[in-house]
Coordinates of C-alpha atoms and ligand atoms in Angstrom, one line a residue:
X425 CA 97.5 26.5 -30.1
X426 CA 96.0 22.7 -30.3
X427 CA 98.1 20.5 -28.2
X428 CA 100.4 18.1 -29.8
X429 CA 99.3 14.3 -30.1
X430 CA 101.0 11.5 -28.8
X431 CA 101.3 7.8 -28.4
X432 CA 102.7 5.0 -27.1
X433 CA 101.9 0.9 -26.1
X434 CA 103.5 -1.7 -23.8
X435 CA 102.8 -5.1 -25.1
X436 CA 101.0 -7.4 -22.5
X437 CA 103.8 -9.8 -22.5
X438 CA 104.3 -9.6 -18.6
X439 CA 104.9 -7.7 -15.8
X440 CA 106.7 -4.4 -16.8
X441 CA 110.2 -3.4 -15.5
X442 CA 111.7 -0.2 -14.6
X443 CA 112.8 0.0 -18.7
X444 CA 109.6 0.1 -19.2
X445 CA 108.9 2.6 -17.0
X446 CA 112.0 4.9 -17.6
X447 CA 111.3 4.1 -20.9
X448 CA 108.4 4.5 -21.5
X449 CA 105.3 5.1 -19.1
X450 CA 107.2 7.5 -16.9
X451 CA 106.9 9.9 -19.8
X452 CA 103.5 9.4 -20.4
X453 CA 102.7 10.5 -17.2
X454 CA 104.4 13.6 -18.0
X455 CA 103.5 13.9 -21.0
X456 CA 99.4 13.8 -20.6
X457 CA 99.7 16.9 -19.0
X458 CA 100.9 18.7 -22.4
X459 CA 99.8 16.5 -24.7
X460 CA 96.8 14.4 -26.3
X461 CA 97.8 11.4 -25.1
X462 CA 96.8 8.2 -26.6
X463 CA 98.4 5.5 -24.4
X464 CA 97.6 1.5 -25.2
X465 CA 98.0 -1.8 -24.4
X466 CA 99.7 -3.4 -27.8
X467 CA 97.7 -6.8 -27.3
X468 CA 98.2 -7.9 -31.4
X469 CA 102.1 -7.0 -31.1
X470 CA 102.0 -9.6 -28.4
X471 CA 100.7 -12.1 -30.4
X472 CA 103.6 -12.8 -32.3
X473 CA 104.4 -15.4 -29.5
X474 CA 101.4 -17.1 -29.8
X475 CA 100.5 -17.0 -25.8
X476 CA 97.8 -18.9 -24.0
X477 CA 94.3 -16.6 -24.3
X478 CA 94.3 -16.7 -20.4
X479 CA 98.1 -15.8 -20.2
X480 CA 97.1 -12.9 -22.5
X481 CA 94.4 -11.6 -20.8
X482 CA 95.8 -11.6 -17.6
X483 CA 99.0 -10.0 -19.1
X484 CA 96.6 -7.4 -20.5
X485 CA 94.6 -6.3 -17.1
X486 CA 98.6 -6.3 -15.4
X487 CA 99.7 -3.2 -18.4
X488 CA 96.4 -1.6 -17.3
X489 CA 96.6 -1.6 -13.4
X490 CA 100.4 -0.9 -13.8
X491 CA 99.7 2.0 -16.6
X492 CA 97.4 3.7 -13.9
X493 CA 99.4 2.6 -10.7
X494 CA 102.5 4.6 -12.3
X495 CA 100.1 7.9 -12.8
X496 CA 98.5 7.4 -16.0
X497 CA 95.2 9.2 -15.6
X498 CA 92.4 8.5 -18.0
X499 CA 90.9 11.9 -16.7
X500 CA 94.2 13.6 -18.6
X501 CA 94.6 11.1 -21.5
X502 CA 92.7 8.4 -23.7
X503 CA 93.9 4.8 -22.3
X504 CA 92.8 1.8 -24.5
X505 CA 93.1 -1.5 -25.7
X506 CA 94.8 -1.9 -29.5
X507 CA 92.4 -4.8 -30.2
X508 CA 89.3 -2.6 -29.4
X509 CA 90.1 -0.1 -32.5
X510 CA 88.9 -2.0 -36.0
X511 CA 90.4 0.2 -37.8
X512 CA 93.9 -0.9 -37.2
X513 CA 93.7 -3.8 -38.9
X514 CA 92.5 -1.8 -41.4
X515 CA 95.0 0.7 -41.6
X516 CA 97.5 -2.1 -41.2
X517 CA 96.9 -3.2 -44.5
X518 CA 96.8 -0.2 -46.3
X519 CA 100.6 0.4 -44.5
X520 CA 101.5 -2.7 -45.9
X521 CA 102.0 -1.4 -49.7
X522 CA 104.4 0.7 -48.1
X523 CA 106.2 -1.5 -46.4
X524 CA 109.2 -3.4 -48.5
X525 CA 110.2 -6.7 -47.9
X526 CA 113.9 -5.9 -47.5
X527 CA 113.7 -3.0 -45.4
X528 CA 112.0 -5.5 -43.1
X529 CA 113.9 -8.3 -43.3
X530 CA 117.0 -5.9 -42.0
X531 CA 114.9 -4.4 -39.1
X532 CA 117.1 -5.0 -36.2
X533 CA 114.2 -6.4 -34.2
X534 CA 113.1 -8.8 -36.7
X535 CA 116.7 -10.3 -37.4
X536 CA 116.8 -10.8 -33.2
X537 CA 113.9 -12.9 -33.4
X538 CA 115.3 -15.2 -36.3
X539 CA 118.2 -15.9 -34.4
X540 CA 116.4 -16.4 -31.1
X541 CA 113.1 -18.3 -32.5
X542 CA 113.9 -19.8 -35.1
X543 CA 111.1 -21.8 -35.7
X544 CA 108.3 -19.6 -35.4
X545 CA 109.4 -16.4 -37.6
X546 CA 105.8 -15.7 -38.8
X547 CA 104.8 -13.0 -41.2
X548 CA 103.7 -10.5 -38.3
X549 CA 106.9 -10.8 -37.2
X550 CA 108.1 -9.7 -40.3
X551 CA 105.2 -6.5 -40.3
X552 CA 105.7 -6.3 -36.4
X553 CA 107.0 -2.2 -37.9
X554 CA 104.4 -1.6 -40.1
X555 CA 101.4 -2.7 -37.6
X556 CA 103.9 -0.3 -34.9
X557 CA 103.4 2.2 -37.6
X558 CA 99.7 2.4 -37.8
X559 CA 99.7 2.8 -34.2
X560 CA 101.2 5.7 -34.3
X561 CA 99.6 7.2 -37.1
X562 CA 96.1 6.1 -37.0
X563 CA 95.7 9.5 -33.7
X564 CA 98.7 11.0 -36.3
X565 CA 100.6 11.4 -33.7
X566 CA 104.0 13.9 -33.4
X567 CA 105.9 12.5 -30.8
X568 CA 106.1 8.7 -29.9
X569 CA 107.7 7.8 -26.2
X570 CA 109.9 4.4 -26.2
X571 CA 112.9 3.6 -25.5
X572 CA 116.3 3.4 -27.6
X573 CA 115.2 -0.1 -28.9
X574 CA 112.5 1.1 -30.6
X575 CA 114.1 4.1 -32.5
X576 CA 114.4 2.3 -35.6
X577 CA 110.9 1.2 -35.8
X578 CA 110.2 5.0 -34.9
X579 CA 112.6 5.4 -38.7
X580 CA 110.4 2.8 -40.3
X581 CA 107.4 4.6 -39.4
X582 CA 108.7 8.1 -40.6
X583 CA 109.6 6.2 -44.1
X584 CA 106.1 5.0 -44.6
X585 CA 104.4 7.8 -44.1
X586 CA 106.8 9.9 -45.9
X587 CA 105.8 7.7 -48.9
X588 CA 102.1 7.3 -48.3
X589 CA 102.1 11.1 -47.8
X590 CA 104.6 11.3 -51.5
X591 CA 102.3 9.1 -53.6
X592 CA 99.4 10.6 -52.7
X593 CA 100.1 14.3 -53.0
X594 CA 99.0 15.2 -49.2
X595 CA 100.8 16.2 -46.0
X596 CA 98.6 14.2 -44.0
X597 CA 100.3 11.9 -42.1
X598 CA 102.9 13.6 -39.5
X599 CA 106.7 12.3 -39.5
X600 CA 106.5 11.0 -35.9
X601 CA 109.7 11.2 -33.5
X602 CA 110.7 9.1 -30.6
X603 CA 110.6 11.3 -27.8
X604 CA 111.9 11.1 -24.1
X605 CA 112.1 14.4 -21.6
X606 CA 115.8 13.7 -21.1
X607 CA 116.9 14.6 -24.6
X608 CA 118.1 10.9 -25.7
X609 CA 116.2 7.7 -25.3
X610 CA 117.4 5.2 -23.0
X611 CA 118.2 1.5 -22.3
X612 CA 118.0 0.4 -19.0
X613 CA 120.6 -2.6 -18.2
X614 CA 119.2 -6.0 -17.5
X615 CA 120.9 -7.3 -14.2
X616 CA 122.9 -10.0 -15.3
X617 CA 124.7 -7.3 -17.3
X618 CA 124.3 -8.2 -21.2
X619 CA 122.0 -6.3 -23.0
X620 CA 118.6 -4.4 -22.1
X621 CA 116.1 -5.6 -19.4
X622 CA 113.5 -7.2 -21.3
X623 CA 110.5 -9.6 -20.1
X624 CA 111.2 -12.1 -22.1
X625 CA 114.5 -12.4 -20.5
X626 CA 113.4 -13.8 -17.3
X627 CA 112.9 -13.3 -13.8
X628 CA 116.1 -12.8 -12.1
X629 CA 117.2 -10.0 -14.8
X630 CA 114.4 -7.7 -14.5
X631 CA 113.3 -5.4 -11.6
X632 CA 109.4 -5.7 -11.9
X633 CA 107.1 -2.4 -10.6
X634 CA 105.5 -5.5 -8.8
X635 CA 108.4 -6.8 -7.3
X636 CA 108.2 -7.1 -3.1
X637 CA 111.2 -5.8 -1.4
X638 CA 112.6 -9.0 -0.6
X639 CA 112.5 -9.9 -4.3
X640 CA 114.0 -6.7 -5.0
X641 CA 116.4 -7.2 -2.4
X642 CA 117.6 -10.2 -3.3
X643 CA 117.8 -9.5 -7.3
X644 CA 119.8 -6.2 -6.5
X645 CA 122.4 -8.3 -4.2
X646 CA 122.9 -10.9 -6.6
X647 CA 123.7 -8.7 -9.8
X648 CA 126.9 -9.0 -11.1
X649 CA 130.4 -7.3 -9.6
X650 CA 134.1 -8.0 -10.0
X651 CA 136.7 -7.8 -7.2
X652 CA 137.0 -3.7 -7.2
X653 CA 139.2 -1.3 -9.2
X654 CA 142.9 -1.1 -8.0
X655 CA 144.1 2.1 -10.0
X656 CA 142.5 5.3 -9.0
X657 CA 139.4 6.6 -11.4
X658 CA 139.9 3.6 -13.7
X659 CA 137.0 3.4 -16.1
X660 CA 134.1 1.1 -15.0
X661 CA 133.5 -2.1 -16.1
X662 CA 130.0 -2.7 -17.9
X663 CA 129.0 -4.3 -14.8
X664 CA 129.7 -1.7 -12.5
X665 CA 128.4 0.9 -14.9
X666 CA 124.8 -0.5 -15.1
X667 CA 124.7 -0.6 -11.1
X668 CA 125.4 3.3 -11.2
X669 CA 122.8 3.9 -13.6
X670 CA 120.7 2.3 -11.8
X671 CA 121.3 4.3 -8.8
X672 CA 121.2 7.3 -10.8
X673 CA 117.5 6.5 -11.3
X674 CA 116.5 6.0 -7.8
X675 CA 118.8 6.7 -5.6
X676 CA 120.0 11.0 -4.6
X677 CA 122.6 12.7 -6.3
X678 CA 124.6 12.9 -2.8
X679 CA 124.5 8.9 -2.9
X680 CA 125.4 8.3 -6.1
X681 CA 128.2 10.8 -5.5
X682 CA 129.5 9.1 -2.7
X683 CA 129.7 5.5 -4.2
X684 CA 131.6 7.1 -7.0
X685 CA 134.0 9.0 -5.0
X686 CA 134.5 5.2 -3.4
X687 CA 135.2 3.8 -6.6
X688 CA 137.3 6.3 -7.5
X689 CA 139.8 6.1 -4.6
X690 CA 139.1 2.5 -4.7
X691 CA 137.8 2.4 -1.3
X692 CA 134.3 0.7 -2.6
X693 CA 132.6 -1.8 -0.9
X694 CA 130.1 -3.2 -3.7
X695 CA 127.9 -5.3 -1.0
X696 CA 127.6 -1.4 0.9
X697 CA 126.6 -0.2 -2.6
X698 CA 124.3 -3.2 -3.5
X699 CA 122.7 -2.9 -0.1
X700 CA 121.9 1.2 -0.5
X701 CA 120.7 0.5 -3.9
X702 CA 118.4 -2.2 -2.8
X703 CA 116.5 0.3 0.2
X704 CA 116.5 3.4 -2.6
X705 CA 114.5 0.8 -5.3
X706 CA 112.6 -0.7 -2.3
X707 CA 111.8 3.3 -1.4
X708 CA 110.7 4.2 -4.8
X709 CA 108.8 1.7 -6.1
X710 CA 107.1 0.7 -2.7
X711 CA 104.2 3.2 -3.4
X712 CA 103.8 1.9 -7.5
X713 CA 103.2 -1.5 -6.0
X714 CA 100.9 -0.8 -3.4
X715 CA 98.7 0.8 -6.2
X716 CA 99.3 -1.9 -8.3
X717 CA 97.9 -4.7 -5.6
X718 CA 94.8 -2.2 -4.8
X719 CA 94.1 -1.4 -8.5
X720 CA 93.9 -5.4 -9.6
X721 CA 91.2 -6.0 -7.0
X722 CA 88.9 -3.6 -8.8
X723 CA 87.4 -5.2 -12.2
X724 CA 84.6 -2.7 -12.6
X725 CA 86.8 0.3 -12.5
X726 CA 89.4 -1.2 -14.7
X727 CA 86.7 -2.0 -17.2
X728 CA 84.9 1.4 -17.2
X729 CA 88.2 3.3 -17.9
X730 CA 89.2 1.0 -21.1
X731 CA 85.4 0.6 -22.3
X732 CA 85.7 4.7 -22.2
X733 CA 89.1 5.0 -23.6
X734 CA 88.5 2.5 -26.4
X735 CA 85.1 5.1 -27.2
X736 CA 87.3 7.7 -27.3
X737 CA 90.1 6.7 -29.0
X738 CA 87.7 4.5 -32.1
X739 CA 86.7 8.2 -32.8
X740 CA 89.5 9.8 -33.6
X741 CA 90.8 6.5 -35.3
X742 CA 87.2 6.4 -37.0
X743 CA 88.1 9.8 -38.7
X744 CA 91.6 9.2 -39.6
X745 CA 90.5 6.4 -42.1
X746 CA 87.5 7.9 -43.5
X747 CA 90.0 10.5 -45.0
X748 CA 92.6 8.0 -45.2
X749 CA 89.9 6.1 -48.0
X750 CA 88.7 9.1 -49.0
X751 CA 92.8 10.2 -50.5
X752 CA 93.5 6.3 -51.5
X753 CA 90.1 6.6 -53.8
X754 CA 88.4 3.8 -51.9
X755 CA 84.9 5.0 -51.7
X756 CA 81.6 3.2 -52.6
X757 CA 79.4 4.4 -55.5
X758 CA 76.7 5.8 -53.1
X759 CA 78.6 8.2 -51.2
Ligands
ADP1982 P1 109.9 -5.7 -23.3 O1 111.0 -5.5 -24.3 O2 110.3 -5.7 -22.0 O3 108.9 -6.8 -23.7 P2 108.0 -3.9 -24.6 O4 108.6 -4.4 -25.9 O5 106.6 -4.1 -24.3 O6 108.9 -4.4 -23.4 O7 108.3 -2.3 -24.5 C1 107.4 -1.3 -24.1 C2 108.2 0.0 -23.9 O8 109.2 -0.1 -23.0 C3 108.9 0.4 -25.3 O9 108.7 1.9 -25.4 C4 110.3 0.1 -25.0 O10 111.2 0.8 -25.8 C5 110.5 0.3 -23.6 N1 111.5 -0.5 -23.0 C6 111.5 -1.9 -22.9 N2 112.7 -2.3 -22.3 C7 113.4 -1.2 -22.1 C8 114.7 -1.0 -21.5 N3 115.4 -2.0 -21.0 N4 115.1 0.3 -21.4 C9 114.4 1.4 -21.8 N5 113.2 1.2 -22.4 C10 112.7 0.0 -22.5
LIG1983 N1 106.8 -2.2 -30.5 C1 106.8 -1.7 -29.1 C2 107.7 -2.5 -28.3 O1 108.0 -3.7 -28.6 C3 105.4 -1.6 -28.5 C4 104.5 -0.8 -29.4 C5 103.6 -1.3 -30.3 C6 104.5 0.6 -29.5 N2 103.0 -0.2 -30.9 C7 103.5 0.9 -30.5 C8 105.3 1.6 -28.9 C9 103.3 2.2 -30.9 C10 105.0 2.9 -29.3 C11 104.0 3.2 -30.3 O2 108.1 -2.1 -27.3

């Protein structure tokens, strides 16, 4: 049976986080071994922002090395650049006419920005979903790996192609669905305990891939606490919650087990806990980072594998919109 396709992009707005590898890249790495993969750096999502060209392109080469420093392997899957495909644009304005203003003036992502940016809420804001959409579809992908703040753009993208797919007659498009091995999709906390990590949220509330372990270190001891439960197994504050999860993540189920056993009989030291969560991180993502610092010193290699993904992945974009003209009727008098 052909393998299902999938896709996914980070947009080269920073250094990525552990939500974005929990998220996101940690599956494609599992997923490239059952899957086409098609996994991308979202450079024209990240233009929304308006960043300096040489912010950009070094934000882009850091998605890269970190992509391949986490175990993406371009030997496995097709690893490219958004920009290098002309035929998302392309697509993008086809997905346009079925993309209505209203439905994306309510996207949850597109209301956050209003509030937070007021003064630059530009129209690819506003089609930030639909351009998500052609992403996705332009490989026609099944399954889409993100995390839980991107489920309703996944929603938008099933409703445009449900109607591309209605008005034209065809069943050409897949629905896609957001997809992450551990049944639901996730949200990883940011530290100072309100909302997701993000990296536009600053320095001190993400854990970078990148971070040394004295960064780490200090991050991790800083993050929020309260003076300790006083009634046995008491619920935990949102606080204390997120620094469990977090240990979930990296540190062993005995650990974990132990520090909750603590909290339960109120016995909990959260300096012991921050300090055993801080060697676990360092643990696990010492090896990412070392990759990461050998990977950025080597141009040529980062160059072949994009210039070879971006062939590979053009072609199979290349033959999506051939068809895709071919059923919309746009087709020149010679052909
Ligand atoms: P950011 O929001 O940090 O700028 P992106 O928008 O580039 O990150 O997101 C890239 C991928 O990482 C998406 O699949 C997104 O759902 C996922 N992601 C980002 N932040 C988190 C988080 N805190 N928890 C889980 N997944 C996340
Ligand atoms: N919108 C995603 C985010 O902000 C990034 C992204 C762009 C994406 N295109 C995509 C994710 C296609 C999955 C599939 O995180």
């Amino acid at each position: 049976m052909a393998k299902q396709i999938t896709v996914s992009g980070v947009r080269p707005t920073g250094r990525q986080h552990l939500g974005n590898y929990f998220g996101a890249v940690l599956n494609f790495v599992k997923m490239q071994e059952e899957y086409n993969g098609y996994f991308f750096v979202a450079d024209y999502h990240s233009l929304t922002t308006h960043p300096k060209p040489e912010d950009l392109k070094a934000n882009v080469k850091q998605i890269v090395v970190e992509y391949l420093a986490c175990g993406v392997d371009p030997n496995k899957c097709i690893l490219y650049l958004q920009s290098d495909l002309p035929q998302i644009p392309e697509l993008y304005l086809i997905f346009n006419m079925f993309a209505y203003l209203g439905e994306l003036e309510r996207a949850a992502t597109f209301k956050e920005k209003v509030r937070s940016q007021p003064n630059n809420v530009n129209a690819g804001l506003l089609t930030y979903p639909v351009l998500m959409a052609v992403d996705i579809v332009i490989h026609k992908a099944a399954k889409v790996p993100v995390g839980k703040d991107q489920q309703q753009h996944l929603e938008m993208t099933r409703d445009f192609v449900a109607r591309f797919n209605n008005l034209y007659g065809v069943q050409y498009f897949p629905e896609p669905e957001a997809f992450n091995y551990d049944s639901s999709l996730i949200s990883i906390p940011s530290l100072d305990g309100e909302g997701k990590m993000s990296k536009s949220k600053g320095e001190h509330t993400c854990i970078y891939l990148a971070d040394e372990p004295e960064a780490l270190r200090k991050k991790i001891m800083r993050a929020k606490t309260d003076t300790g439960p006083t009634v046995p197994n008491s619920p935990k504050p949102q606080e204390i919650q997120n620094l469990f999860d977090l240990m979930r993540l990296v540190s062993s189920s005995d650990t974990v087990r132990f520090f909750d056993d603590k909290y339960n009989d109120c016995t909990i030291r959260y300096g012991d806990m921050k300090k055993q969560l801080a060697e676990d991180m360092v643990n696990y993502l010492t090896p990412i980072r070392i990759k990461i610092e050998e990977l950025s010193a080597n141009d040529k290699l980062l160059n072949e594998i994009i210039n070879d993904g971006g062939n590979k992945a053009r072609q199979s974009a290349a033959q999506t919109l051939k068809d895709v003209r071919e059923i919309i009727g746009i087709k020149s008098f010679g052909e």
